[in-house]
Structure formats: structure tokens, C-alpha cells
């Protein structure tokens, strides 16, 4: 009686080698990669203060969610607002400006104003924010 050998099976492909390569690549990129771009100089972000009173006096600029502007409760265009603040700053060089922007206001409505305030020479600009609820 002759016993026949089973026909040889085709070798199954293993993915163990591929898993090892992927793991080594993952470790490699984790070691050499930076998670955050760093500045080439020291940057100290501004400190937010909560629980302190807002400075009194000065001008209040309001920015609505749709980008509309108001100065001391009177709606106006950006050009009119800048012209009015320029006149007020000429009368009072220590003019304080508070900016109260809606949380949904586009950044493109707020940042140009701050740049114009700086160009006007205003040195006291306060951004009004709300603390996160607990």
C-alpha cells in the first residue's frame, strides 16, 4: 500500500513584514516630525483678564454677527467709524476704545479695524470677551 503525499499548498502571503515596515515608519516620523511649528523667536501671548472692571469712558465699537458696525450705539460704515474715531483721538490723545464683537462676527470684519486703530495711533484698545461657561 502506497501512501500518497498531499499536493503541496501554495504558501499563504503574510502581511507581518508589511506591518513591521509600517510600524517602523510610524515611529520614524513620530521621532523626526514636529507637531507644532515653532517661531524662531520668543512669543509671549497676551494675558486675558476676567473678573476685572472694564475701563470707563472712551468709545465703544460694536461689531454685529453680519459685520455691521456701530460706534457708541450709532450704526455707521467702517469709513465713517474711522473718521469719527480719528476726530475723537485728535481731541483726546489718551482715548480708550472698547471693541465688542459678536462671537459669530467674521474675523475679516474685526482685524482690519484693529489695524486701522493702530495706524491712527490708538494705544488703548480693549477686546471684550466672555469667559467659557463652567
Coordinates of C-alpha atoms in Angstrom, one line a residue:
X1 CA 0.0 0.0 0.0
X2 CA 1.4 3.3 -1.1
X3 CA 0.6 6.5 0.7
X4 CA 0.3 9.5 -1.4
X5 CA 1.6 12.7 -0.3
X6 CA -0.8 15.6 -0.2
X7 CA -0.2 18.0 -3.0
X8 CA 1.9 21.0 -1.8
X9 CA -0.1 24.0 -1.0
X10 CA 0.7 27.4 -2.3
X11 CA 2.3 29.4 0.5
X12 CA 0.0 31.9 2.1
X13 CA 1.2 35.5 1.9
X14 CA 1.8 37.0 5.3
X15 CA 1.5 40.7 6.0
X16 CA 3.7 40.6 9.1
X17 CA 6.6 42.1 7.2
X18 CA 4.4 44.9 5.9
X19 CA 3.1 45.6 9.4
X20 CA 6.7 45.8 10.7
X21 CA 7.6 48.3 8.0
X22 CA 4.6 50.5 8.7
X23 CA 5.3 50.4 12.4
X24 CA 8.9 51.4 11.8
X25 CA 7.8 54.3 9.5
X26 CA 5.3 55.5 12.1
X27 CA 8.0 55.5 14.8
X28 CA 10.4 57.2 12.5
X29 CA 8.1 60.0 11.6
X30 CA 7.0 60.5 15.2
X31 CA 10.6 61.0 16.2
X32 CA 11.6 63.4 13.5
X33 CA 8.4 65.3 12.9
X34 CA 7.3 68.4 14.7
X35 CA 3.8 68.6 15.9
X36 CA 3.8 72.3 16.1
X37 CA 5.7 74.9 14.1
X38 CA 7.8 77.0 16.5
X39 CA 8.7 80.6 16.0
X40 CA 12.4 81.5 15.6
X41 CA 12.0 84.0 18.5
X42 CA 10.2 84.1 21.8
X43 CA 6.5 84.8 21.6
X44 CA 4.5 85.6 24.8
X45 CA 0.8 85.6 24.1
X46 CA -1.3 88.3 25.7
X47 CA -2.9 87.6 29.0
X48 CA -6.7 87.7 29.3
X49 CA -8.1 89.1 32.5
X50 CA -11.5 88.1 33.8
X51 CA -13.3 89.5 36.8
X52 CA -11.9 93.0 36.4
X53 CA -13.9 96.0 35.5
X54 CA -13.8 97.4 32.0
X55 CA -12.1 100.8 31.7
X56 CA -14.7 103.6 31.8
X57 CA -15.1 106.3 29.3
X58 CA -13.7 106.2 25.8
X59 CA -15.5 104.8 22.8
X60 CA -17.4 101.5 22.3
X61 CA -17.2 99.9 18.9
X62 CA -19.7 97.1 18.3
X63 CA -19.4 94.5 15.5
X64 CA -22.5 92.5 14.7
X65 CA -22.6 88.9 13.5
X66 CA -23.1 90.0 9.9
X67 CA -20.2 92.6 10.1
X68 CA -22.3 95.8 10.7
X69 CA -20.5 98.4 12.8
X70 CA -21.6 100.8 15.5
X71 CA -19.9 103.5 17.5
X72 CA -21.4 104.3 20.9
X73 CA -24.7 102.8 19.8
X74 CA -24.9 104.5 16.5
X75 CA -24.7 102.4 13.4
X76 CA -22.2 103.5 10.7
X77 CA -19.9 102.3 7.9
X78 CA -16.3 101.5 8.5
X79 CA -15.1 104.7 6.9
X80 CA -17.4 106.9 9.0
X81 CA -16.3 105.0 12.1
X82 CA -12.6 105.5 11.4
X83 CA -13.2 109.2 10.6
X84 CA -15.2 109.7 13.8
X85 CA -12.6 107.9 15.9
X86 CA -9.8 109.9 14.3
X87 CA -11.6 113.1 15.2
X88 CA -12.1 111.8 18.8
X89 CA -8.5 110.8 19.1
X90 CA -7.3 114.2 18.0
X91 CA -9.4 115.8 20.8
X92 CA -8.3 113.2 23.4
X93 CA -4.8 111.5 22.7
X94 CA -5.4 109.0 25.6
X95 CA -8.7 107.8 24.0
X96 CA -9.6 104.3 25.1
X97 CA -11.5 102.1 22.6
X98 CA -13.5 99.0 23.6
X99 CA -14.3 96.5 20.8
X100 CA -17.3 94.3 21.5
X101 CA -17.6 91.8 18.6
X102 CA -20.3 89.2 18.3
X103 CA -18.9 85.7 18.6
X104 CA -20.1 84.8 15.1
X105 CA -18.7 88.0 13.6
X106 CA -16.2 87.3 10.8
X107 CA -12.6 87.9 11.6
X108 CA -12.4 89.8 8.4
X109 CA -14.6 92.5 10.0
X110 CA -12.6 92.8 13.2
X111 CA -8.9 92.6 12.2
X112 CA -8.9 95.5 9.7
X113 CA -10.5 97.7 12.3
X114 CA -7.7 96.9 14.8
X115 CA -5.1 97.6 12.1
X116 CA -6.7 101.0 11.4
X117 CA -6.8 101.8 15.2
X118 CA -3.1 101.1 15.3
X119 CA -2.5 103.3 12.3
X120 CA -4.5 106.1 14.0
X121 CA -2.2 105.9 17.0
X122 CA -4.7 104.5 19.4
X123 CA -2.8 102.7 22.2
X124 CA -5.6 101.6 24.5
X125 CA -7.8 99.1 22.7
X126 CA -9.7 96.6 24.8
X127 CA -11.3 93.5 23.2
X128 CA -14.3 92.4 25.2
X129 CA -14.6 88.6 25.6
X130 CA -16.8 86.3 27.6
X131 CA -15.3 83.5 29.7
X132 CA -16.3 79.9 28.9
X133 CA -19.2 78.7 31.0
X134 CA -18.3 76.1 33.6

